[in-house]
Structure formats: C-alpha cells, structure tokens
Coordinates of C-alpha atoms and ligand atoms in Angstrom, one line a residue:
I14 CA 31.4 102.9 9.6
A15 CA 33.1 99.3 9.0
L16 CA 35.9 99.4 6.7
P17 CA 36.7 96.5 4.4
T18 CA 39.7 94.9 5.6
V19 CA 40.5 93.2 2.3
S20 CA 40.5 95.4 -1.0
A21 CA 38.5 94.1 -4.1
A22 CA 42.1 93.5 -6.1
Q23 CA 43.6 91.2 -2.8
D24 CA 40.3 89.5 -2.6
K25 CA 40.5 88.6 -6.4
Y26 CA 44.0 87.7 -6.2
P27 CA 45.5 86.4 -8.6
E28 CA 43.6 87.9 -11.8
R29 CA 46.8 87.2 -14.1
P30 CA 49.8 85.0 -14.2
I31 CA 52.5 85.2 -11.3
T32 CA 56.0 85.4 -12.3
I33 CA 58.8 83.9 -10.1
V34 CA 62.2 84.9 -10.4
V35 CA 64.7 82.7 -10.1
P36 CA 68.2 84.3 -10.0
A37 CA 70.1 81.8 -11.6
A38 CA 70.3 80.0 -15.1
A39 CA 67.8 77.7 -16.3
G40 CA 68.4 74.0 -15.8
G41 CA 70.1 74.4 -12.2
P42 CA 69.3 73.6 -8.7
S43 CA 67.0 76.5 -7.8
D44 CA 65.5 76.4 -11.5
T45 CA 64.6 72.7 -10.9
V46 CA 63.2 73.4 -7.3
A47 CA 60.9 76.5 -8.6
R48 CA 59.5 74.8 -11.6
L49 CA 58.4 71.7 -9.5
V50 CA 56.9 74.2 -6.9
A51 CA 55.5 76.4 -9.5
D52 CA 53.5 73.8 -11.3
A53 CA 51.9 72.7 -8.2
M54 CA 51.3 76.1 -7.3
Q55 CA 49.3 77.1 -10.5
A56 CA 47.1 74.2 -10.2
D57 CA 46.2 75.5 -6.7
L58 CA 45.8 79.1 -7.8
G59 CA 44.2 78.7 -10.8
Q60 CA 46.8 81.0 -12.6
Q61 CA 50.0 80.4 -14.5
V62 CA 53.1 80.5 -12.4
L63 CA 56.0 81.6 -14.7
I64 CA 59.7 81.1 -14.2
E65 CA 61.8 84.0 -15.0
N66 CA 65.7 83.1 -14.8
A67 CA 67.4 86.1 -14.1
G68 CA 71.0 85.0 -13.3
G69 CA 74.0 86.8 -12.3
A70 CA 76.5 87.9 -9.7
G71 CA 75.5 84.8 -7.4
G72 CA 72.0 85.6 -7.8
S73 CA 72.1 89.1 -6.1
L74 CA 70.9 91.0 -9.4
G75 CA 67.7 88.9 -10.0
T76 CA 66.9 89.2 -6.1
G77 CA 67.6 93.1 -6.4
R78 CA 64.8 93.1 -9.2
V79 CA 62.3 91.6 -7.0
A80 CA 63.3 93.5 -4.1
K81 CA 62.3 96.6 -6.0
A82 CA 59.2 95.4 -7.9
E83 CA 55.7 96.5 -7.4
A84 CA 54.5 94.6 -4.2
D85 CA 51.2 93.3 -5.5
G86 CA 51.9 89.6 -5.4
Y87 CA 52.6 89.1 -9.1
T88 CA 56.5 88.9 -8.8
L89 CA 58.1 86.8 -6.5
L90 CA 61.5 85.4 -5.6
L91 CA 62.4 81.7 -5.3
Y92 CA 66.1 81.3 -4.3
H93 CA 68.3 80.1 -1.4
I94 CA 70.7 80.6 1.6
G95 CA 72.9 82.9 -0.8
V96 CA 70.2 85.8 -0.1
A97 CA 71.2 85.6 3.8
T98 CA 74.8 86.2 2.7
F99 CA 74.6 88.8 -0.2
G100 CA 74.7 91.9 2.6
A101 CA 77.9 90.4 4.0
L102 CA 79.5 89.9 0.4
Y103 CA 78.4 92.8 -1.4
P104 CA 79.0 96.0 0.5
T105 CA 77.3 98.2 -2.1
L106 CA 74.5 96.2 -2.6
P107 CA 71.4 98.6 -3.7
Y108 CA 68.9 96.9 -1.5
N109 CA 68.7 95.4 1.9
P110 CA 67.7 91.6 1.7
G111 CA 66.6 91.6 5.2
E112 CA 64.3 94.4 5.0
D113 CA 63.2 94.7 1.5
L114 CA 61.9 91.4 0.9
A115 CA 58.7 89.6 2.6
S116 CA 58.7 86.2 3.7
V117 CA 56.4 83.6 2.1
G118 CA 57.6 80.4 3.3
L119 CA 60.8 77.9 3.3
V120 CA 60.6 75.4 0.6
T121 CA 63.2 72.7 1.2
E122 CA 66.9 72.3 2.2
V123 CA 69.0 70.5 -0.3
P124 CA 72.2 68.6 0.6
M125 CA 75.7 69.3 -1.2
T126 CA 78.0 67.1 -3.1
L127 CA 81.7 67.7 -3.6
V128 CA 82.1 66.3 -7.2
G129 CA 84.5 66.2 -10.0
R130 CA 84.9 65.2 -13.7
K131 CA 84.3 61.9 -14.5
D132 CA 88.1 61.1 -15.4
L133 CA 89.4 63.3 -12.5
A134 CA 92.5 61.0 -11.2
P135 CA 92.1 61.4 -7.4
S136 CA 89.9 58.8 -6.0
D137 CA 88.7 59.9 -2.7
V138 CA 88.7 63.2 -0.8
A139 CA 92.0 62.7 0.8
A140 CA 93.8 62.0 -2.5
L141 CA 91.8 64.9 -4.1
F142 CA 93.3 67.5 -1.4
T143 CA 96.8 66.1 -2.0
W144 CA 96.6 66.7 -5.6
L145 CA 95.0 70.0 -5.3
K146 CA 98.1 71.0 -3.2
G147 CA 100.5 69.5 -5.8
E148 CA 99.9 68.4 -9.4
G149 CA 96.1 69.8 -9.4
A150 CA 97.2 73.4 -8.1
N151 CA 95.6 74.9 -11.0
A152 CA 92.6 72.9 -11.1
T153 CA 89.0 74.7 -11.9
F154 CA 86.2 75.0 -9.4
G155 CA 82.9 75.9 -11.0
T156 CA 80.4 78.2 -9.2
A157 CA 77.2 80.2 -10.0
G158 CA 79.3 83.5 -8.7
V159 CA 79.9 85.2 -5.2
G160 CA 76.7 84.5 -3.0
A161 CA 75.8 81.3 -4.7
V162 CA 75.7 78.3 -2.4
S163 CA 78.3 76.7 -4.7
D164 CA 80.5 79.5 -4.1
L165 CA 80.0 79.5 -0.4
C166 CA 80.9 75.9 -0.2
G167 CA 84.1 76.5 -2.0
K168 CA 84.8 79.4 0.5
L169 CA 84.3 76.8 3.5
L170 CA 86.5 74.3 1.7
V171 CA 89.4 77.1 1.4
N172 CA 88.8 77.8 5.1
A173 CA 88.8 74.2 6.3
T174 CA 91.7 73.3 4.0
G175 CA 93.7 76.1 3.2
I176 CA 93.9 74.9 -0.4
K177 CA 93.3 77.6 -2.9
M178 CA 91.2 77.1 -5.8
N179 CA 90.8 78.8 -9.4
V180 CA 87.1 79.9 -9.0
V181 CA 85.1 79.7 -12.7
P182 CA 81.8 81.9 -12.3
Y183 CA 79.0 80.9 -14.3
K184 CA 75.3 82.4 -14.0
G185 CA 74.1 79.4 -12.4
T186 CA 75.4 75.7 -12.0
G187 CA 73.1 74.4 -14.5
P188 CA 75.8 75.7 -17.3
A189 CA 78.7 75.2 -15.0
M190 CA 77.5 71.1 -14.9
N191 CA 77.5 71.3 -18.3
D192 CA 81.2 72.1 -18.3
L193 CA 82.0 69.8 -15.7
L194 CA 80.1 67.0 -17.9
G195 CA 82.1 68.3 -20.9
G196 CA 85.3 68.4 -18.9
Q197 CA 86.0 72.0 -19.3
I198 CA 86.4 72.6 -15.6
D199 CA 87.3 70.0 -13.0
L200 CA 85.2 70.6 -9.7
M201 CA 82.0 71.7 -8.4
C202 CA 80.5 71.7 -5.1
D203 CA 76.9 71.7 -5.8
Q204 CA 73.3 70.4 -4.7
T205 CA 72.1 67.0 -5.1
T206 CA 69.1 68.5 -7.2
N207 CA 71.9 69.2 -10.0
T208 CA 74.3 66.2 -9.2
A209 CA 72.5 63.2 -8.2
N210 CA 71.4 61.8 -11.5
Q211 CA 74.8 62.7 -13.1
I212 CA 76.4 60.8 -10.0
K213 CA 73.9 58.0 -10.6
G214 CA 74.5 57.8 -14.1
G215 CA 78.6 57.6 -13.6
D216 CA 78.9 60.8 -15.7
I217 CA 80.6 62.9 -12.8
K218 CA 82.9 61.5 -9.9
P219 CA 81.2 61.9 -6.3
Y220 CA 83.9 62.7 -3.9
A221 CA 81.8 63.5 -0.6
V222 CA 78.4 64.8 0.7
T223 CA 78.2 68.0 2.7
T224 CA 75.7 67.1 5.3
R225 CA 76.5 65.6 8.7
E226 CA 75.2 62.3 7.9
R227 CA 75.4 60.4 4.5
I228 CA 72.2 60.5 2.5
S229 CA 70.0 57.8 1.4
I230 CA 70.1 58.3 -2.4
L231 CA 74.2 58.4 -2.4
P232 CA 74.7 55.8 0.5
D233 CA 78.6 54.9 -0.8
T234 CA 79.5 58.7 -0.8
P235 CA 81.1 59.6 2.4
T236 CA 80.5 62.9 4.2
L237 CA 83.4 65.5 4.3
A238 CA 83.5 65.0 7.8
E239 CA 84.2 61.3 7.6
S240 CA 86.9 62.3 5.2
G241 CA 88.8 64.4 7.7
L242 CA 87.1 67.8 7.6
K243 CA 85.6 67.6 11.0
D244 CA 82.2 69.8 11.7
F245 CA 82.2 70.7 8.0
E246 CA 78.4 71.0 7.1
I247 CA 76.4 72.9 4.5
S248 CA 73.0 72.5 2.8
A249 CA 71.0 74.9 0.7
W250 CA 67.7 75.9 2.3
H251 CA 65.3 77.6 -0.4
A252 CA 62.4 79.6 0.1
I253 CA 60.0 82.0 -1.3
W254 CA 59.8 85.8 -0.8
A255 CA 57.6 88.7 -2.2
P256 CA 58.7 92.2 -2.0
K257 CA 58.1 94.2 1.1
G258 CA 54.7 95.8 1.1
T259 CA 52.9 92.9 -0.4
P260 CA 49.6 92.8 1.3
E261 CA 49.1 90.4 4.0
P262 CA 46.2 88.6 2.7
I263 CA 48.0 87.9 -0.7
R264 CA 51.1 86.7 1.3
Q265 CA 49.0 84.4 3.3
K266 CA 47.2 83.1 0.4
L267 CA 50.8 82.3 -1.5
A268 CA 51.7 80.7 1.8
E269 CA 48.8 78.5 2.1
S270 CA 49.5 77.7 -1.9
L271 CA 52.9 76.6 -1.0
A272 CA 51.9 74.3 1.8
K273 CA 49.9 72.7 -0.4
A274 CA 52.2 72.2 -3.0
L275 CA 55.0 70.7 -0.7
K276 CA 52.3 68.2 0.1
N277 CA 51.8 67.3 -3.8
P278 CA 52.7 63.6 -4.1
T279 CA 54.8 64.5 -7.5
V280 CA 56.5 67.3 -5.7
I281 CA 57.5 65.1 -2.8
E282 CA 58.4 62.1 -5.1
R283 CA 60.6 64.5 -7.7
F284 CA 62.2 65.8 -4.5
A285 CA 63.1 62.5 -3.2
A286 CA 64.9 61.4 -6.5
L287 CA 66.7 64.5 -6.3
G288 CA 68.0 63.6 -2.6
T289 CA 65.7 66.4 -0.8
E290 CA 62.1 66.7 0.7
P291 CA 60.0 69.5 1.1
V292 CA 59.9 71.3 4.7
S293 CA 57.0 70.6 6.9
S294 CA 53.6 72.8 6.7
E295 CA 54.6 74.8 9.8
M296 CA 58.1 75.9 8.1
A297 CA 56.2 76.8 4.9
T298 CA 55.0 80.1 6.3
P299 CA 55.9 83.6 6.5
A300 CA 56.8 83.4 10.5
A301 CA 58.8 80.6 10.0
L302 CA 60.8 82.1 7.5
D303 CA 61.1 85.6 9.0
E304 CA 62.9 84.0 11.9
H305 CA 65.0 81.8 9.9
F306 CA 66.2 84.4 7.5
Q307 CA 66.7 87.0 10.2
S308 CA 68.9 84.3 11.9
E309 CA 70.7 83.3 9.0
I310 CA 71.6 86.9 8.1
K311 CA 73.1 87.3 11.4
R312 CA 75.2 84.0 11.4
W313 CA 76.7 84.6 8.1
S314 CA 77.4 88.3 8.4
K315 CA 79.7 86.8 11.3
L316 CA 81.0 83.9 9.4
L317 CA 82.0 86.1 6.2
A318 CA 82.8 89.2 7.9
G319 CA 86.2 90.2 5.9
S320 CA 85.2 88.1 2.7
A321 CA 83.2 91.1 1.0
K322 CA 83.7 91.3 -2.7
Q323 CA 85.3 94.5 -3.5
Ligands
MLT419 C1 73.9 78.0 -6.4 O1 75.2 77.6 -6.7 O2 73.7 78.9 -5.5 C2 72.9 77.6 -7.3 O3 73.2 76.5 -7.7 C3 72.4 78.5 -8.2 C4 71.7 77.7 -9.3 O4 70.4 77.4 -9.0 O5 72.2 77.7 -10.2

C-alpha cells in the first residue's frame, strides 16, 4: 500500500496566520530585520506573518517559548548569533537551543558599531578608552541583556581592553537606543540596523565599526582593529528557526519562502540602507543554518567558558 508522504494539513500549510517570535523589543535590530522579511514572506505564503516581540534575558526567554511551542509551522523564531551563546551563558536554561530548534535558514549578517551619546566628550576610540579608565569610569553601556549581541560585543571589548563598564540591560536595543538619544546612557555597541540612521543624522557619535573592513554606508568610521584592537571582529548573523519536530515539508516551504523574500528588491534595498545585505540563496536553507548554528555553538561555548550568568 502506498502511504501518503505528505499529510493533508502539511499539504495545505499555511491555513492560518504564522507568528514569528522576536525575542527582543519592538523597534530594535532584530525586530527591523524580522518585519522586513515577514512582509515579503506573507506576500509569498498567502497568509499573514505576524511579529510578536517577547524581549527579556537577552532573548533567551522568547527563544524558549518557540523551543517549547507546537511544531506545526505556525510559531517561528527570528533572532541572531545570541541563540548560539545561551547554552554557555545560562547554565540552567530550561531548553537546549542546539537540540530543541529546527533550522529554517540564515537571513543576514549585520555589522556592529561602537557608538556614544551625541555630546560624549572623547572624539575617537583611543580618547574614549583613556576616558573610560579615568574620568569616565562610571560610564553606562546599554545592552539588550546577557545573550544579546550588544552584550556580547561589550564582553569582547572588556576582554580586549580590560576596561570594565556599567552595563544597563534593556529588553532590546530599540529602547536602549531611545535612552542613548536622550542622553540617559553613554555608550552602546549595536547593529547598523539600529544605528546607521542615527549616525547619519548626527544624533549619536560613531566611534568604530566591529567588522574587519570599514563598511560602505559609514566610510568615515574606522574599524576597531584600525583603532588598536587587533583582530577584534563581531557581527550579528540572523536566522529563522522552528520548533524541533516541525514536519519536513513545512520547513522546506518556509525555507523556499525565505529564500524568495531575500531576493525581494524592497528587502535588498532596505537592508542596504541599514548597512547589511541578505545571505545568498544557498545559505537561506535548513542545511546551511544547521551547520553554521552547530559550529557557532561550539565556538562560543569555548570562548564564553567561565562567563556563565549565575
Ligand atoms: C541585541 O543586542 O542582541 C539585539 O540588538 C536585540 C534587539 O534586537 O533588540
């Protein structure tokens, strides 16, 4: 007897709106990427693709919700490199990111920037580090919490310079940016998707980009490596995951829709204006994300050994 390989429900998928959980506040970098991709995917899938912001604990809470959600293709996760660090940073995490999530595909890789409030006195990175060691020793550094890439960048800066900073955690760097603009905090290391417009508008002070090379939308901003932190490099890759056990045909359909969304001219144009670009079609696949995610989990568990939040 020939058994059907695809059940009726999978065949008809999606029959109702899909929710993408973004485990960070609205208006921040993950939210921006997710909304652009969701708009393009919903046109392709013929169903609404809704964004649900569930920030807190660096994104580890909202990610856990997806890890434990029904594996039916109606609850997805869009987040970033942080998901590969949660295991190392949260020893009592009630789920295992590497095992409880099923890959859909990579989305983009976003450069980061070390930025300060507009009227911060130091004029360049060297002056900033000198200031932080003296007069600016109580400076505040806004992040989206432990596990967020803004926090990860801060940890790498502390490791590279030995300078301690007063970290102020938010539910996402959208609200942290509001406080930087308002002068309530001094510094952030955040993605260009959240900083490029404010830098171009002269509303915050750019100190450095965290990529190996300078980036085309901020040609006058030096790299941290140029500024004396040899080999300093971090950027935020983003991806979409489903809960483990999501049927293969559904995952495949989502991956195809993601790959199409990443070819959408509006998505390409909006990403470019924010300093990034979509990954290639070969990377917007479950297999490519599986490989990347597992190798990132290994890399960060070594780099973050001893950094666990108690
Ligand atoms: C982060 O710092 O990890 C992100 O910026 C979180 C966010 O999207 O707000």
